[in-house]
Amino acid sequence: DADVTQTPRNRITKTGKRIMLECSQTKGHDRMYWYRQDPGLGLRLIYYSFDVKDINKGEISDGYSVSRQAQAKFSLSLESAIPNQTALYFCATSEGISGANVLTFGAGSRLTVL
Amino acid sequence: AQKITQTQPGMFVQEKEAVTLDCTYDTSDPSYGLFWYKQPSSGEMIFLIYQGSYDQQNATEGRYSLNFQKARKSANLVISASQLGDSAMYFCAMRGGNQGGKLIFGQGTELSVKP
């Protein structure tokens, strides 16, 4: 099994629908992140959490919410999806100790909003 | 504000040749980290190499090396002896010293290796 698992991997939905993307990890990492990838823009941070009781907005949090249900689980919700939220979404984790603190990414969730 | 810039949207290289992917950054943090990730057509993000701002030596990992020029604020990725499997999107990223694990990413460079 993958260290960081994202579900669903692909989702097509309609404008106005509520969508949840789920992320679970077996790395034992405290820190979890949600990024969004759009062509030509790289990856942009939506939300991040440094432990279970910690939630922080990233660069582009409008229209999104998150929940850290446990150390291993971090879900991203789109309360009312709109077409410009069509993107590839990545969950990532990191240890949070000093040093490189490399991010480990999930395989991505491709969301299409019609 | 922190910023990462990759000015090469696409690059071509002949198989077995070396290639340099450019990355410049801007930060006021004295302590920061620089990363390169590879994204093949399958979509996953693969960590390649890391350079800390206080590291004296340029980082190397197998065929990957990071040409770190602190005064010029550049962190170019050098891939030696390119292989067909190196064809992918490459992202440069930076973490500021007080940013925890948060990374900001450049726009990416798409590398195509020709046989």
mmCIF file of C-alpha atoms in Angstrom:
data_model
loop_
_atom_site.group_PDB
_atom_site.id
_atom_site.type_symbol
_atom_site.label_atom_id
_atom_site.label_comp_id
_atom_site.label_asym_id
_atom_site.label_seq_id
_atom_site.Cartn_x
_atom_site.Cartn_y
_atom_site.Cartn_z
ATOM 1 C CA ASP A 1 0.000 0.000 0.000
ATOM 2 C CA ALA A 2 1.085 3.538 -0.702
ATOM 3 C CA ASP A 3 2.435 5.662 2.139
ATOM 4 C CA VAL A 4 -0.021 8.458 1.284
ATOM 5 C CA THR A 5 -3.364 7.378 -0.154
ATOM 6 C CA GLN A 6 -5.817 9.715 -1.802
ATOM 7 C CA THR A 7 -9.420 8.895 -2.655
ATOM 8 C CA PRO A 8 -11.028 9.243 -5.091
ATOM 9 C CA ARG A 9 -8.342 9.264 -7.764
ATOM 10 C CA ASN A 10 -10.709 10.726 -10.316
ATOM 11 C CA ARG A 11 -14.006 12.510 -9.869
ATOM 12 C CA ILE A 12 -16.354 14.299 -12.212
ATOM 13 C CA THR A 13 -19.021 16.431 -10.604
ATOM 14 C CA LYS A 14 -21.389 19.268 -11.371
ATOM 15 C CA THR A 15 -21.331 22.891 -10.323
ATOM 16 C CA GLY A 16 -22.786 23.402 -6.867
ATOM 17 C CA LYS A 17 -22.160 19.892 -5.581
ATOM 18 C CA ARG A 18 -20.276 19.229 -2.354
ATOM 19 C CA ILE A 19 -17.128 17.196 -2.821
ATOM 20 C CA MET A 20 -14.771 15.617 -0.322
ATOM 21 C CA LEU A 21 -11.279 14.431 -1.142
ATOM 22 C CA GLU A 22 -9.739 12.147 1.438
ATOM 23 C CA CYS A 23 -6.145 11.539 2.394
ATOM 24 C CA SER A 24 -4.684 8.954 4.718
ATOM 25 C CA GLN A 25 -1.059 8.218 5.526
ATOM 26 C CA THR A 26 0.953 5.451 7.105
ATOM 27 C CA LYS A 27 4.164 7.492 7.441
ATOM 28 C CA GLY A 28 3.386 8.530 11.010
ATOM 29 C CA HIS A 29 4.011 12.141 10.026
ATOM 30 C CA ASP A 30 2.483 14.981 12.007
ATOM 31 C CA ARG A 31 2.302 17.476 9.157
ATOM 32 C CA MET A 32 -0.154 17.213 6.290
ATOM 33 C CA TYR A 33 -0.868 19.475 3.346
ATOM 34 C CA TRP A 34 -3.292 19.932 0.474
ATOM 35 C CA TYR A 35 -1.981 21.364 -2.785
ATOM 36 C CA ARG A 36 -3.653 22.116 -6.064
ATOM 37 C CA GLN A 37 -1.911 21.839 -9.456
ATOM 38 C CA ASP A 38 -2.971 23.809 -12.507
ATOM 39 C CA PRO A 39 -1.088 23.811 -15.824
ATOM 40 C CA GLY A 40 1.497 26.587 -15.943
ATOM 41 C CA LEU A 41 1.006 27.499 -12.287
ATOM 42 C CA GLY A 42 2.836 24.723 -10.493
ATOM 43 C CA LEU A 43 1.466 23.577 -7.147
ATOM 44 C CA ARG A 44 -0.252 25.973 -4.792
ATOM 45 C CA LEU A 45 -0.946 25.365 -1.115
ATOM 46 C CA ILE A 46 -4.605 25.242 -0.071
ATOM 47 C CA TYR A 47 -4.458 24.218 3.607
ATOM 48 C CA TYR A 48 -1.988 22.645 5.973
ATOM 49 C CA SER A 49 -1.998 21.076 9.415
ATOM 50 C CA PHE A 50 0.981 20.595 11.714
ATOM 51 C CA ASP A 51 -0.892 18.372 14.147
ATOM 52 C CA VAL A 52 -4.406 17.149 14.848
ATOM 53 C CA LYS A 53 -5.555 20.374 16.503
ATOM 54 C CA ASP A 54 -3.833 22.686 14.049
ATOM 55 C CA ILE A 55 -5.386 23.939 10.782
ATOM 56 C CA ASN A 56 -3.930 26.753 8.697
ATOM 57 C CA LYS A 57 -4.934 28.463 5.486
ATOM 58 C CA GLY A 58 -2.563 28.383 2.599
ATOM 59 C CA GLU A 59 -2.223 30.575 -0.444
ATOM 60 C CA ILE A 60 -5.598 29.707 -2.039
ATOM 61 C CA SER A 61 -8.027 28.574 0.674
ATOM 62 C CA ASP A 62 -11.163 30.372 -0.541
ATOM 63 C CA GLY A 63 -13.876 27.881 -1.501
ATOM 64 C CA TYR A 64 -12.218 25.035 0.404
ATOM 65 C CA SER A 65 -12.331 23.631 3.922
ATOM 66 C CA VAL A 66 -10.419 20.841 5.633
ATOM 67 C CA SER A 67 -10.753 18.453 8.519
ATOM 68 C CA ARG A 68 -7.958 16.663 10.383
ATOM 69 C CA GLN A 69 -9.804 13.700 11.790
ATOM 70 C CA ALA A 70 -6.717 11.969 13.162
ATOM 71 C CA GLN A 71 -2.969 12.133 12.783
ATOM 72 C CA ALA A 72 -3.264 9.923 9.737
ATOM 73 C CA LYS A 73 -6.273 11.524 8.036
ATOM 74 C CA PHE A 74 -6.726 14.908 6.406
ATOM 75 C CA SER A 75 -9.707 15.600 4.154
ATOM 76 C CA LEU A 76 -10.395 18.474 1.778
ATOM 77 C CA SER A 77 -13.930 19.663 1.044
ATOM 78 C CA LEU A 78 -15.355 21.829 -1.673
ATOM 79 C CA GLU A 79 -18.645 23.040 -0.225
ATOM 80 C CA SER A 80 -20.083 24.142 -3.563
ATOM 81 C CA ALA A 81 -17.861 23.160 -6.463
ATOM 82 C CA ILE A 82 -17.298 25.544 -9.354
ATOM 83 C CA PRO A 83 -15.641 24.900 -12.744
ATOM 84 C CA ASN A 84 -12.439 26.806 -11.897
ATOM 85 C CA GLN A 85 -11.816 24.288 -9.125
ATOM 86 C CA THR A 86 -11.138 21.730 -11.843
ATOM 87 C CA ALA A 87 -7.563 20.679 -11.074
ATOM 88 C CA LEU A 88 -5.248 17.954 -9.846
ATOM 89 C CA TYR A 89 -5.197 17.876 -6.049
ATOM 90 C CA PHE A 90 -2.334 16.502 -4.010
ATOM 91 C CA CYS A 91 -2.129 15.553 -0.383
ATOM 92 C CA ALA A 92 1.345 15.523 1.143
ATOM 93 C CA THR A 93 2.954 14.764 4.484
ATOM 94 C CA SER A 94 6.199 15.637 6.233
ATOM 95 C CA GLU A 95 7.904 14.732 9.466
ATOM 96 C CA GLY A 96 8.174 18.198 10.892
ATOM 97 C CA ILE A 97 11.605 17.823 12.411
ATOM 98 C CA SER A 98 14.607 19.893 11.495
ATOM 99 C CA GLY A 99 16.493 19.176 8.322
ATOM 100 C CA ALA A 100 15.190 18.698 4.850
ATOM 101 C CA ASN A 101 11.617 17.943 5.956
ATOM 102 C CA VAL A 102 10.872 16.419 2.563
ATOM 103 C CA LEU A 103 7.241 16.252 1.481
ATOM 104 C CA THR A 104 5.857 12.848 0.520
ATOM 105 C CA PHE A 105 2.984 13.162 -1.927
ATOM 106 C CA GLY A 106 -0.042 11.035 -2.628
ATOM 107 C CA ALA A 107 -0.814 9.982 -6.188
ATOM 108 C CA GLY A 108 -3.207 12.883 -6.718
ATOM 109 C CA SER A 109 -6.960 13.289 -7.150
ATOM 110 C CA ARG A 110 -8.117 14.640 -10.485
ATOM 111 C CA LEU A 111 -11.297 16.660 -10.072
ATOM 112 C CA THR A 112 -13.430 17.911 -12.947
ATOM 113 C CA VAL A 113 -16.274 20.299 -12.228
ATOM 114 C CA LEU A 114 -18.747 20.656 -15.089
ATOM 115 C CA ALA B 1 7.554 37.523 -0.021
ATOM 116 C CA GLN B 2 9.030 34.270 -1.194
ATOM 117 C CA LYS B 3 9.058 33.390 -4.854
ATOM 118 C CA ILE B 4 10.330 30.618 -7.106
ATOM 119 C CA THR B 5 10.784 31.153 -10.835
ATOM 120 C CA GLN B 6 11.374 28.583 -13.545
ATOM 121 C CA THR B 7 11.760 30.374 -16.853
ATOM 122 C CA GLN B 8 11.946 27.351 -19.151
ATOM 123 C CA PRO B 9 8.460 25.982 -19.898
ATOM 124 C CA GLY B 10 9.944 23.238 -22.061
ATOM 125 C CA MET B 11 13.357 21.763 -22.767
ATOM 126 C CA PHE B 12 14.704 19.137 -25.132
ATOM 127 C CA VAL B 13 17.843 17.073 -24.601
ATOM 128 C CA GLN B 14 19.451 14.251 -26.514
ATOM 129 C CA GLU B 15 19.686 10.931 -24.758
ATOM 130 C CA LYS B 16 22.989 10.512 -22.859
ATOM 131 C CA GLU B 17 23.615 14.267 -22.835
ATOM 132 C CA ALA B 18 23.552 16.452 -19.726
ATOM 133 C CA VAL B 19 20.856 19.070 -19.200
ATOM 134 C CA THR B 20 20.429 21.992 -16.809
ATOM 135 C CA LEU B 21 17.008 23.110 -15.606
ATOM 136 C CA ASP B 22 16.978 26.660 -14.276
ATOM 137 C CA CYS B 23 15.482 27.840 -11.018
ATOM 138 C CA THR B 24 15.794 31.193 -9.297
ATOM 139 C CA TYR B 25 14.342 32.108 -5.958
ATOM 140 C CA ASP B 26 13.708 35.079 -3.765
ATOM 141 C CA THR B 27 13.494 35.075 0.005
ATOM 142 C CA SER B 28 14.519 37.242 2.926
ATOM 143 C CA ASP B 29 14.890 34.247 5.258
ATOM 144 C CA PRO B 30 18.535 33.519 6.131
ATOM 145 C CA SER B 31 17.668 29.827 6.467
ATOM 146 C CA TYR B 32 15.797 28.031 3.718
ATOM 147 C CA GLY B 33 15.694 24.813 1.748
ATOM 148 C CA LEU B 34 15.515 24.165 -1.955
ATOM 149 C CA PHE B 35 13.985 21.068 -3.528
ATOM 150 C CA TRP B 36 13.489 19.493 -6.916
ATOM 151 C CA TYR B 37 10.611 17.165 -7.704
ATOM 152 C CA LYS B 38 9.909 15.127 -10.823
ATOM 153 C CA GLN B 39 6.411 14.534 -12.147
ATOM 154 C CA PRO B 40 6.220 11.868 -14.870
ATOM 155 C CA SER B 41 3.204 11.590 -17.128
ATOM 156 C CA SER B 42 1.590 9.254 -14.596
ATOM 157 C CA GLY B 43 1.199 12.264 -12.334
ATOM 158 C CA GLU B 44 2.949 11.371 -9.087
ATOM 159 C CA MET B 45 5.410 13.763 -7.459
ATOM 160 C CA ILE B 46 8.840 12.228 -6.892
ATOM 161 C CA PHE B 47 11.415 13.907 -4.650
ATOM 162 C CA LEU B 48 14.813 14.184 -6.321
ATOM 163 C CA ILE B 49 17.196 16.352 -4.345
ATOM 164 C CA TYR B 50 17.465 18.854 -1.491
ATOM 165 C CA GLN B 51 19.862 21.730 -0.743
ATOM 166 C CA GLY B 52 19.950 23.611 2.530
ATOM 167 C CA SER B 53 20.927 27.262 2.434
ATOM 168 C CA TYR B 54 23.829 26.683 4.833
ATOM 169 C CA ASP B 55 25.131 23.598 3.077
ATOM 170 C CA GLN B 56 28.661 24.198 1.887
ATOM 171 C CA GLN B 57 28.621 21.577 -0.809
ATOM 172 C CA ASN B 58 26.268 21.297 -3.752
ATOM 173 C CA ALA B 59 23.858 18.411 -3.279
ATOM 174 C CA THR B 60 24.180 15.337 -5.454
ATOM 175 C CA GLU B 61 21.980 12.258 -5.779
ATOM 176 C CA GLY B 62 23.103 9.818 -8.422
ATOM 177 C CA ARG B 63 22.718 11.501 -11.820
ATOM 178 C CA TYR B 64 21.127 14.576 -10.229
ATOM 179 C CA SER B 65 23.091 17.495 -8.870
ATOM 180 C CA LEU B 66 21.969 20.877 -7.661
ATOM 181 C CA ASN B 67 24.074 23.815 -8.777
ATOM 182 C CA PHE B 68 23.507 26.147 -5.826
ATOM 183 C CA GLN B 69 24.683 29.732 -6.316
ATOM 184 C CA LYS B 70 23.565 31.578 -3.222
ATOM 185 C CA ALA B 71 24.658 35.058 -4.262
ATOM 186 C CA ARG B 72 22.757 34.730 -7.520
ATOM 187 C CA LYS B 73 19.804 33.053 -5.776
ATOM 188 C CA SER B 74 19.789 30.193 -8.206
ATOM 189 C CA ALA B 75 19.345 26.466 -7.647
ATOM 190 C CA ASN B 76 19.640 24.803 -11.026
ATOM 191 C CA LEU B 77 19.124 21.064 -11.448
ATOM 192 C CA VAL B 78 21.700 19.251 -13.535
ATOM 193 C CA ILE B 79 20.826 15.833 -14.918
ATOM 194 C CA SER B 80 23.791 13.964 -16.301
ATOM 195 C CA ALA B 81 23.594 11.239 -18.939
ATOM 196 C CA SER B 82 19.901 11.803 -19.715
ATOM 197 C CA GLN B 83 17.698 8.766 -20.153
ATOM 198 C CA LEU B 84 14.362 8.407 -21.921
ATOM 199 C CA GLY B 85 12.761 7.885 -18.520
ATOM 200 C CA ASP B 86 13.850 11.372 -17.498
ATOM 201 C CA SER B 87 11.140 12.830 -19.730
ATOM 202 C CA ALA B 88 8.820 14.501 -17.235
ATOM 203 C CA MET B 89 7.796 17.776 -15.639
ATOM 204 C CA TYR B 90 10.311 19.095 -13.115
ATOM 205 C CA PHE B 91 9.428 21.430 -10.281
ATOM 206 C CA CYS B 92 11.715 23.561 -8.172
ATOM 207 C CA ALA B 93 10.422 24.376 -4.692
ATOM 208 C CA MET B 94 11.523 26.340 -1.640
ATOM 209 C CA ARG B 95 10.817 26.234 2.061
ATOM 210 C CA GLY B 96 11.507 29.295 4.170
ATOM 211 C CA GLY B 97 13.208 28.935 7.526
ATOM 212 C CA ASN B 98 10.098 29.740 9.527
ATOM 213 C CA GLN B 99 7.618 28.034 7.219
ATOM 214 C CA GLY B 100 7.558 24.592 8.771
ATOM 215 C CA GLY B 101 7.290 22.103 5.962
ATOM 216 C CA LYS B 102 5.383 24.363 3.605
ATOM 217 C CA LEU B 103 6.832 24.519 0.124
ATOM 218 C CA ILE B 104 6.217 27.051 -2.602
ATOM 219 C CA PHE B 105 6.667 25.742 -6.125
ATOM 220 C CA GLY B 106 7.806 27.128 -9.425
ATOM 221 C CA GLN B 107 5.765 26.797 -12.583
ATOM 222 C CA GLY B 108 7.644 23.728 -13.764
ATOM 223 C CA THR B 109 9.801 22.778 -16.752
ATOM 224 C CA GLU B 110 8.770 20.002 -19.098
ATOM 225 C CA LEU B 111 11.800 18.003 -20.169
ATOM 226 C CA SER B 112 11.718 15.800 -23.252
ATOM 227 C CA VAL B 113 14.581 13.384 -23.857
ATOM 228 C CA LYS B 114 15.124 12.478 -27.506
ATOM 229 C CA PRO B 115 16.513 9.065 -28.507
#
